[in-house]
Tab-separated table of C-alpha atoms in Angstrom:
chain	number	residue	atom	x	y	z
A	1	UNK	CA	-23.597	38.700	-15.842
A	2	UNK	CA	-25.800	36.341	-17.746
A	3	UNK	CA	-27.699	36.440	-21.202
A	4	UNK	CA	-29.899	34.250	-22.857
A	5	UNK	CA	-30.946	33.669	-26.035
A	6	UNK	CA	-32.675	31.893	-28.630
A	7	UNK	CA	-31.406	29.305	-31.445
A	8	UNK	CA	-31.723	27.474	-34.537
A	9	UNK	CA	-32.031	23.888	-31.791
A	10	UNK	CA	-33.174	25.819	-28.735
A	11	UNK	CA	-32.431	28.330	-25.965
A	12	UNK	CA	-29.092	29.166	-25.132
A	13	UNK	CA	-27.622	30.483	-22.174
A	14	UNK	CA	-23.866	32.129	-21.625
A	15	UNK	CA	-22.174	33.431	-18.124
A	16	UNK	CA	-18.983	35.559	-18.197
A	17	UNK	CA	-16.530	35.596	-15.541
A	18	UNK	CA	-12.535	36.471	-15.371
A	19	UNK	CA	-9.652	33.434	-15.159
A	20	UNK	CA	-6.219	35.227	-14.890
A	21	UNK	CA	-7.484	38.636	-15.378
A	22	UNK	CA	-9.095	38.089	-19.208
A	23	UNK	CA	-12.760	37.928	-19.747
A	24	UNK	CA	-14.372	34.481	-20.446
A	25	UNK	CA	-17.579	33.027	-20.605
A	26	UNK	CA	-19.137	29.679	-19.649
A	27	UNK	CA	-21.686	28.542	-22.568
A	28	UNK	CA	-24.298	25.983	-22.959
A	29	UNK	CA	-26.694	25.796	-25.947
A	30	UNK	CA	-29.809	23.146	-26.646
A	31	UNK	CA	-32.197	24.043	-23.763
A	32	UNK	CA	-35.806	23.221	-25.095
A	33	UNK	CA	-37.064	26.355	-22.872
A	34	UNK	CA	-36.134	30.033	-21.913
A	35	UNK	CA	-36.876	29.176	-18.418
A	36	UNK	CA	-34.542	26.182	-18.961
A	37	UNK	CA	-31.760	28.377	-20.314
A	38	UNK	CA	-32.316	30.849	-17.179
A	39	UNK	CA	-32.861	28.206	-14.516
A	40	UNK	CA	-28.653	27.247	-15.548
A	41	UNK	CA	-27.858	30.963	-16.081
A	42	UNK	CA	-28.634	31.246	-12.178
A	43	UNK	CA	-26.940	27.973	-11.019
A	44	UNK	CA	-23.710	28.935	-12.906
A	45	UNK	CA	-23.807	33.245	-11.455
A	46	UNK	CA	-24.161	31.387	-8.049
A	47	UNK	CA	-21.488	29.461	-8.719
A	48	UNK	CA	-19.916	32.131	-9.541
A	49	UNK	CA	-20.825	34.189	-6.604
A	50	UNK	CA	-20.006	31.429	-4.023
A	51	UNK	CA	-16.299	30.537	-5.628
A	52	UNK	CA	-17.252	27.372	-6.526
A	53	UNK	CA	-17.238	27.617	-10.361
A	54	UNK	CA	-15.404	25.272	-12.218
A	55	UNK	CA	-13.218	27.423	-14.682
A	56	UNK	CA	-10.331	25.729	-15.102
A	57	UNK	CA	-9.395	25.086	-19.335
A	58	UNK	CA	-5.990	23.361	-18.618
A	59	UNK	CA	-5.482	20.352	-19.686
A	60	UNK	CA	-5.875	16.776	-17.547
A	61	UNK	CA	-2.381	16.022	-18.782
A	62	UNK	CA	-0.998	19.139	-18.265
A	63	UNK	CA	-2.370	19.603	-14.773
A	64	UNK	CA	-1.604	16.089	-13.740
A	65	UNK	CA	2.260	16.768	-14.608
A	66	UNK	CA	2.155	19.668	-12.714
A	67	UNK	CA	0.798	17.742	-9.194
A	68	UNK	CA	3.238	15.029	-9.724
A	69	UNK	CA	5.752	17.256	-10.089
A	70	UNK	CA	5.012	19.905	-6.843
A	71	UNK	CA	3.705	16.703	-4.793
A	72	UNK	CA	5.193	13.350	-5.612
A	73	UNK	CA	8.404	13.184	-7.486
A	74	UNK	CA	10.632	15.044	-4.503
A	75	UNK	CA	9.620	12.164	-2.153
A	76	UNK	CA	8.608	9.072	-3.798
A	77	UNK	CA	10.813	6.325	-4.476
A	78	UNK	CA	12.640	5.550	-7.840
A	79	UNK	CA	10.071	2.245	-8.899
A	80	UNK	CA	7.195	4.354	-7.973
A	81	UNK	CA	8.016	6.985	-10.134
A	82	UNK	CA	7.914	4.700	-12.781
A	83	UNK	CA	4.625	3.426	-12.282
A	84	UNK	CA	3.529	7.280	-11.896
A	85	UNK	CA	5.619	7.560	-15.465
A	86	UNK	CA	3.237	4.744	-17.125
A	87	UNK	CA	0.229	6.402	-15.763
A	88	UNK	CA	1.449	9.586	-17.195
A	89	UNK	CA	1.519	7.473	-20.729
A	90	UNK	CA	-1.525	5.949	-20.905
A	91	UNK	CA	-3.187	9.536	-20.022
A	92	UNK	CA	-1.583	10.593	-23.077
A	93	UNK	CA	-2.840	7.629	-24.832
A	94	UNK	CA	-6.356	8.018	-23.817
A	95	UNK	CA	-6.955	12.083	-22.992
A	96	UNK	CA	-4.148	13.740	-24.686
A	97	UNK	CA	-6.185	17.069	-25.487
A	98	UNK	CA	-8.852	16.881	-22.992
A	99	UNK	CA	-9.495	19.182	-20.200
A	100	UNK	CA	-9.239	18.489	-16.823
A	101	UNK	CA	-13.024	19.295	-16.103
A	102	UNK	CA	-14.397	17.388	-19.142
A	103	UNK	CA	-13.267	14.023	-18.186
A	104	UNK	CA	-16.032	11.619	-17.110
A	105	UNK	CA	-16.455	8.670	-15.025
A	106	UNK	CA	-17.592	6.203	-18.456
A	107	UNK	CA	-14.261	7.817	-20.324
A	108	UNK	CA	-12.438	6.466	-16.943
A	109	UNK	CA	-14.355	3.114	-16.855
A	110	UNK	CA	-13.251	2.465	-20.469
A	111	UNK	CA	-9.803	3.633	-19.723
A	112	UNK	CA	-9.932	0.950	-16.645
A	113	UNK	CA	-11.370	-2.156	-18.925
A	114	UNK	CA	-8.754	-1.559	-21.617
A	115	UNK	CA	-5.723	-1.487	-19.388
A	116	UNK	CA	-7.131	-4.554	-17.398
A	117	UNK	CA	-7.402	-6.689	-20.499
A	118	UNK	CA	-3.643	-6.734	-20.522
A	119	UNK	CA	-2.836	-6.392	-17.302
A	120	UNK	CA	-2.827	-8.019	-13.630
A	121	UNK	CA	-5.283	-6.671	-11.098
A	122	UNK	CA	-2.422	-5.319	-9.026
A	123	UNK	CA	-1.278	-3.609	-11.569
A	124	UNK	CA	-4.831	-2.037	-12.570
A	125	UNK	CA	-5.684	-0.587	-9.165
A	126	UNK	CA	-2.004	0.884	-8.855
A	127	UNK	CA	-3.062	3.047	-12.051
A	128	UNK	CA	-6.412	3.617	-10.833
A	129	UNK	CA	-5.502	4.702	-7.399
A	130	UNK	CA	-2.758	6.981	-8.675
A	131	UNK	CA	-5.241	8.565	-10.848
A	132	UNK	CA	-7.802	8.978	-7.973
A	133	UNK	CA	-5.188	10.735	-5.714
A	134	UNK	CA	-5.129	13.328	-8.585
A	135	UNK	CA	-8.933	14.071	-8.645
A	136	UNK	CA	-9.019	14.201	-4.594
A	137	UNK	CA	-6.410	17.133	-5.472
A	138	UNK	CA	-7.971	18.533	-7.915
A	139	UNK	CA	-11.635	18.658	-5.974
A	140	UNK	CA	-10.061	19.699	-3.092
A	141	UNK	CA	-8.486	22.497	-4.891
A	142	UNK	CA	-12.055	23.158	-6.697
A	143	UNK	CA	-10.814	22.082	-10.583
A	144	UNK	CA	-13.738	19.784	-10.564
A	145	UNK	CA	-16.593	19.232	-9.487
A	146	UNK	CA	-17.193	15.461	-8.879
A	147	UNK	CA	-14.506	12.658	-8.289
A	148	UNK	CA	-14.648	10.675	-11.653
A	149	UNK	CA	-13.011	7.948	-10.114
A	150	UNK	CA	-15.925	6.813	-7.594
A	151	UNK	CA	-17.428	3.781	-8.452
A	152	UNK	CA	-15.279	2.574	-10.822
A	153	UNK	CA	-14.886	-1.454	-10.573
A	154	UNK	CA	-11.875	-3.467	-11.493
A	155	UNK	CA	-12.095	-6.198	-14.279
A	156	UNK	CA	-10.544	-9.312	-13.873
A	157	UNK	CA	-7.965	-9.031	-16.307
A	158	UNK	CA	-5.108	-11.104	-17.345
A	159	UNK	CA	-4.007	-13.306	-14.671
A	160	UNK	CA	-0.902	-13.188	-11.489
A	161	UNK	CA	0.577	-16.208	-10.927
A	162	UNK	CA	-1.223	-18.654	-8.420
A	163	UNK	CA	0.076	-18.153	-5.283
A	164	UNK	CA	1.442	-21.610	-4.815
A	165	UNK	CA	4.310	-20.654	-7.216
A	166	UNK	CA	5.221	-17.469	-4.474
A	167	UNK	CA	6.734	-19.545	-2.218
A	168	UNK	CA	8.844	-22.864	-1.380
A	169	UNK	CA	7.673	-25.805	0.485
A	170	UNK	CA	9.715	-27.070	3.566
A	171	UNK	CA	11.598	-29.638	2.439
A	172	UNK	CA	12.693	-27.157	-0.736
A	173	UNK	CA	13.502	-24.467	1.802
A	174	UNK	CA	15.407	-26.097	3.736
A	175	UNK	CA	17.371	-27.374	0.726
A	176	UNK	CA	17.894	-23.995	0.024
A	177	UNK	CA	19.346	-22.934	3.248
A	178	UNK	CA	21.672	-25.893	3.009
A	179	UNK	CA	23.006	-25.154	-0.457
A	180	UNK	CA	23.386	-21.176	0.545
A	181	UNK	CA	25.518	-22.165	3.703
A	182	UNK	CA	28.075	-24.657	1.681
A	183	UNK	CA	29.032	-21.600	-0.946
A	184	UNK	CA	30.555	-18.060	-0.740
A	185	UNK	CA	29.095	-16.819	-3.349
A	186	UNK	CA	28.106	-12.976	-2.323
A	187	UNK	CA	24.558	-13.017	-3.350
A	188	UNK	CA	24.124	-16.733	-2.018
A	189	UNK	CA	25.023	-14.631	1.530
A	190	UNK	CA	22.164	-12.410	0.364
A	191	UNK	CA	19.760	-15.202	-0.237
A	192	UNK	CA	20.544	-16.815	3.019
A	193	UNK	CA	19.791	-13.236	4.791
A	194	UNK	CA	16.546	-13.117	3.670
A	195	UNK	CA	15.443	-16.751	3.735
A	196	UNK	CA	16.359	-16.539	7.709
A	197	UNK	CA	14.596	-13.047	7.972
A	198	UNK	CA	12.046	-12.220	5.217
A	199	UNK	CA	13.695	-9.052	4.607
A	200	UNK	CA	12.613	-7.256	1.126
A	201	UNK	CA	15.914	-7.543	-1.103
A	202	UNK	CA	16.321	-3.668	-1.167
A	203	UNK	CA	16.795	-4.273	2.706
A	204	UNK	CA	19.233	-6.497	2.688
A	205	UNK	CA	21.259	-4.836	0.180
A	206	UNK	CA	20.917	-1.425	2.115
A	207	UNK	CA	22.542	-3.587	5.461
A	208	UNK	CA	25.486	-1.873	6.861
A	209	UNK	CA	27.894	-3.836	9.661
A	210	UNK	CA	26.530	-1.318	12.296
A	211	UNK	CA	22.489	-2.822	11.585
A	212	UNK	CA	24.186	-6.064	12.938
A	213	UNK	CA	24.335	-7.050	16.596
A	214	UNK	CA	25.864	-10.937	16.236
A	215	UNK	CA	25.688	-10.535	20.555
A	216	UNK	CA	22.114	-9.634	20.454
A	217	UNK	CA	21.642	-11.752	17.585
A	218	UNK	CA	19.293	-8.914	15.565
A	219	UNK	CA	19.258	-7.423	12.531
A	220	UNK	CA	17.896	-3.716	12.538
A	221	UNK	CA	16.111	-2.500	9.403
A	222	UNK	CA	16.250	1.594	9.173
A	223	UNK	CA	16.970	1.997	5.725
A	224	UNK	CA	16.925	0.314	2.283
A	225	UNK	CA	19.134	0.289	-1.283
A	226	UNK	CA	17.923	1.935	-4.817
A	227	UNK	CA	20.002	-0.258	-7.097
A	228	UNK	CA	19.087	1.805	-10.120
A	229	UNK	CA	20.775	5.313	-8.279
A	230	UNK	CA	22.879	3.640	-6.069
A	231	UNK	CA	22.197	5.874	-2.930
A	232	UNK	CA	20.767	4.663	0.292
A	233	UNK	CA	16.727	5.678	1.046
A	234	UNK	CA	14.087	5.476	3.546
A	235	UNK	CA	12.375	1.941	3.875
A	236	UNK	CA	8.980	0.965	2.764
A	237	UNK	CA	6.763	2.791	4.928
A	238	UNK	CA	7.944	3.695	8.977
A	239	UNK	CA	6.215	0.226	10.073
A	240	UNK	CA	9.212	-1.503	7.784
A	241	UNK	CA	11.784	-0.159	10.292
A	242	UNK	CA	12.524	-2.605	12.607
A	243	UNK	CA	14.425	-4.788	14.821
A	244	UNK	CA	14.527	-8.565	13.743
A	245	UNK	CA	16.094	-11.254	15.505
A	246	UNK	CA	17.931	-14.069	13.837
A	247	UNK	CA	18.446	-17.839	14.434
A	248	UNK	CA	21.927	-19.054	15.471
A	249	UNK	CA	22.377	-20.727	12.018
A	250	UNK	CA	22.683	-17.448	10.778
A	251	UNK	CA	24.520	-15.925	13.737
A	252	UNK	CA	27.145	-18.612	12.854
A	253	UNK	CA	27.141	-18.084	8.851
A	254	UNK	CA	27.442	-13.975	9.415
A	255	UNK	CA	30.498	-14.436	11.735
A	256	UNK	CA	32.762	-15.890	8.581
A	257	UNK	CA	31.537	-12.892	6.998
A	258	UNK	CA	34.201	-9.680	6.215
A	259	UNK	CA	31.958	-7.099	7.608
A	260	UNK	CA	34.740	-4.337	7.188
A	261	UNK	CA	32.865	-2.240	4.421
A	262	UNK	CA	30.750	0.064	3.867
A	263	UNK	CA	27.976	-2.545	2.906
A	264	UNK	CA	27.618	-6.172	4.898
A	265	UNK	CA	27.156	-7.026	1.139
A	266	UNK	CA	30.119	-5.553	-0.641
A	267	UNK	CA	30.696	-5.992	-4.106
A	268	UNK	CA	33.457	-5.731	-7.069
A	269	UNK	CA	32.006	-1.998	-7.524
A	270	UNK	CA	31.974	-1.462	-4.743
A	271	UNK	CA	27.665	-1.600	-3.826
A	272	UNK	CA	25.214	-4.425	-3.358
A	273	UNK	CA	24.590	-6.989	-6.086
A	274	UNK	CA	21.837	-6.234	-7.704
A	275	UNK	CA	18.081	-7.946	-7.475
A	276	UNK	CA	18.455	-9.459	-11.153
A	277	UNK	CA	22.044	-10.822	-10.029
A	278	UNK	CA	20.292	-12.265	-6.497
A	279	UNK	CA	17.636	-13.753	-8.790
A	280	UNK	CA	19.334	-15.387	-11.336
A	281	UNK	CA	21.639	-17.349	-8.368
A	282	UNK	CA	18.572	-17.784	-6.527
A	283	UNK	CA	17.520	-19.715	-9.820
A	284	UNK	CA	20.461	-21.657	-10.477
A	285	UNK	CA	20.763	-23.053	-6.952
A	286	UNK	CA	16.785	-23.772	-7.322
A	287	UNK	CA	16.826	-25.552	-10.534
A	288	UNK	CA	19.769	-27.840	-8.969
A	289	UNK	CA	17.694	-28.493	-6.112
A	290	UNK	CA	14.969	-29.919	-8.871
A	291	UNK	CA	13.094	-26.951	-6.871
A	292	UNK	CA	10.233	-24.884	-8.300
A	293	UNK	CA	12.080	-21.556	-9.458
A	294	UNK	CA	10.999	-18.534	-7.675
A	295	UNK	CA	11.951	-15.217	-6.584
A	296	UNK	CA	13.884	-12.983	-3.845
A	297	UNK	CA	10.235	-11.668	-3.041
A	298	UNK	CA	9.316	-15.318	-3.017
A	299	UNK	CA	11.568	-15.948	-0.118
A	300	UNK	CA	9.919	-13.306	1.795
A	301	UNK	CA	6.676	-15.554	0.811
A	302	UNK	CA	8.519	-18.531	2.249
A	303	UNK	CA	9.880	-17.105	5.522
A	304	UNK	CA	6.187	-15.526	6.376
A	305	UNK	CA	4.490	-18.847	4.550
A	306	UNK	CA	6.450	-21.196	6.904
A	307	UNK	CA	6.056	-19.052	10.182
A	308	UNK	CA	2.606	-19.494	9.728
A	309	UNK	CA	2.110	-23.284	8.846
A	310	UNK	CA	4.084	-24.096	12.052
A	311	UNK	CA	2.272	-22.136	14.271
A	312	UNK	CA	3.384	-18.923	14.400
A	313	UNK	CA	0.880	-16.013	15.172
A	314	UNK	CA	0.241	-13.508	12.658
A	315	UNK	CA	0.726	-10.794	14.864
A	316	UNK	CA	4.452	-11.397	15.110
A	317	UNK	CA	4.207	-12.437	11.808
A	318	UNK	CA	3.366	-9.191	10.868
A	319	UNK	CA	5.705	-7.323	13.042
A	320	UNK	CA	8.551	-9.450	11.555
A	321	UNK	CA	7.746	-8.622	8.003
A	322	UNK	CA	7.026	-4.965	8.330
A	323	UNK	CA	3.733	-4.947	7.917
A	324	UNK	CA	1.658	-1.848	8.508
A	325	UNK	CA	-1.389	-3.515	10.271
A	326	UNK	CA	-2.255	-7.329	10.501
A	327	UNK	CA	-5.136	-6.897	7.507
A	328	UNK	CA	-2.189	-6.720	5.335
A	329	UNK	CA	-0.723	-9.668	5.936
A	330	UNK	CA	-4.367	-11.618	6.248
A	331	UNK	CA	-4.696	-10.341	2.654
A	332	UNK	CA	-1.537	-11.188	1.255
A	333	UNK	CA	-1.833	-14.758	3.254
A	334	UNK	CA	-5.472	-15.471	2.940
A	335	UNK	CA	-4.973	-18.921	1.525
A	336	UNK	CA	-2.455	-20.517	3.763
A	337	UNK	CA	-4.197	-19.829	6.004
A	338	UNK	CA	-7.957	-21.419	5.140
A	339	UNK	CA	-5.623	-24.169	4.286
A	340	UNK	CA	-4.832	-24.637	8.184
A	341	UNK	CA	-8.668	-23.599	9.252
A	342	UNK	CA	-9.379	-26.347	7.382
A	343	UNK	CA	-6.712	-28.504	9.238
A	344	UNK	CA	-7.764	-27.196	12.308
A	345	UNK	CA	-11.197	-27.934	11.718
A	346	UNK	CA	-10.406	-31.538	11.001
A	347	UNK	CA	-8.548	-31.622	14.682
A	348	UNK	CA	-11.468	-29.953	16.539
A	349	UNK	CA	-14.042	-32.253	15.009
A	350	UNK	CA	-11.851	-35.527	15.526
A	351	UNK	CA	-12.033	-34.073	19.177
A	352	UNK	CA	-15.216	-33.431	19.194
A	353	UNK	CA	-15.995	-37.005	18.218
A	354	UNK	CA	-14.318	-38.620	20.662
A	355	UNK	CA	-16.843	-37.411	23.185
């Protein structure tokens, strides 16, 4: 039931309607005309009629909570809790007593610029995308009407590092595999593991003797290690279990290996060194190399990176990594390889002009 009626800066217009049993009423005011006022009236009652009227009044912070609580945090990984954590923050920051349907796609825009001004583009779309999820929910469950979070572009924002600091060149990875083989140091082992294998370091650390098969010379990859709760979880996605096979180098470093524990990397507690402890030996033997210093996700950079400068297709590139789909690891790869079209270019054009 609608009524209209006139005030001090127009025609106003109100519809009432019942959320958990109480009587509300959806208002608008500043219509220049009755027929204005009425024309809205009847857009709102068939709203109304067709259960498609927008009459949620909780809060977007409240609501969003409430998804990630019901949908996300039962399944999703420690590290991506925290980034849904941050975006839970900076809603606060930005909409801490707006509601749900009130938020716009300029207040999300502005949201966007200011986050990217201080932050890498990666980091930018994770919020953004986390953010979107929630409005597909919400539409889908009819707490909106429009997804805010269309056509919202991404800013460039403060800078990643260039991508030639990801990764080590082939004479500096092969220094590395030297210096990992001469010491017995438990996260050098670790190093070594993923240099030969581009494994992700929670991967290697969640390795238990029965993954390895020194006969079939493989490594199988079904599970991976959450340092911070110190309990074993499913990989990446399904694509990152697989079956890898190793060189003999490794074959021969694994076999002087106790593999009598729980974990093939066993430590004074009893679990896994942890990435920070892998990094900071990673650095040392780096830095003693006179090698640029990178990171245990920089030798997965450098195992892909020098597959693919000697020849290697990217489809078994891909397969080797864990990759979802090959478009993943074009993206992630883009430049190394233009660097060898452009090689190749300069072969099939010395060819060419030798006809």
């Amino acid at each position: 039931m609608a009524s209209i009626y006139k005030r001090s800066n127009g025609w106003g217009a109100s519809v009432y309607y019942q959320l958990d049993g109480k009587d509300k009423r959806k208002v608008k005011s500043g219509f220049k005309t009755k027929s204005d006022a009425q024309k809205w009236a009847i857009e709102i009652e068939q709203q109304k009629n067709d259960n498609t009227l927008i009459v949620s009044e909780k809060l977007f912070i409240d609501q969003f909570k409430q998804w990630y609580s019901v949908f996300k945090e039962p399944k999703i990984a420690f590290q991506t809790k925290l980034w849904y954590r941050r975006t839970i923050r900076i809603i606060e920051e930005y909409w801490t007593n707006k509601k749900l349907s009130s938020v716009t796609t300029e207040q999300f825009q502005i949201m966007i610029n200011d986050y990217s001004k201080s932050h890498v583009k990666s980091s930018v779309y994770r919020i953004k995308n986390i953010i979107s999820g929630f409005t597909r929910y919400a539409l889908d469950e009819n707490l909106i009407r429009k997804d805010f979070t269309k056509n919202i572009y991404i800013v460039a924002g403060k800078k990643s590092k260039d991508s030639d600091l990801k990764f080590l060149e082939k004479d500096d990875f092969q220094k590395l595999v030297e210096s990992c083989k001469k010491t017995d140091d438990l996260t050098a082992k670790m190093i070594l593991t993923s240099a030969f294998t581009g494994m992700r370091y929670a991967e290697v650390a969640g390795l238990t003797p029965s993954d390895v098969n020194l006969e079939e010379k493989t490594i199988s990859v079904n599970k991976s290690w959450d340092m911070v709760q110190n309990v074993f979880k499913p990989t990446k996605t399904t694509h990152s279990n697989r079956i890898i096979t190793i060189p003999d180098e490794l074959v021969m470093a694994v076999k002087g290996w106790e593999l009598n524990h729980k974990f093939v990397f066993y430590g004074k507690n009893g679990f896994p060194p942890k990435n920070e402890s892998c990094n900071k030996e990673l650095k040392k033997i780096l830095e003693a190399n006179n090698s640029k210093v990178i990171t245990m996700h920089g030798l997965r950079h450098t195992h892909a990176s020098f597959l693919l400068a000697n020849d290697i297709s990217i489809q078994y590139v891909s397969e080797r990594l864990g990759h979802a789909n090959v478009n993943i690891t074009l993206g992630i790869y883009a430049h190394l390889l233009n660097e060898k079209r452009l090689s190749e270019n300069k072969k099939a054009l010395d060819l060419l002009n030798k006809l």
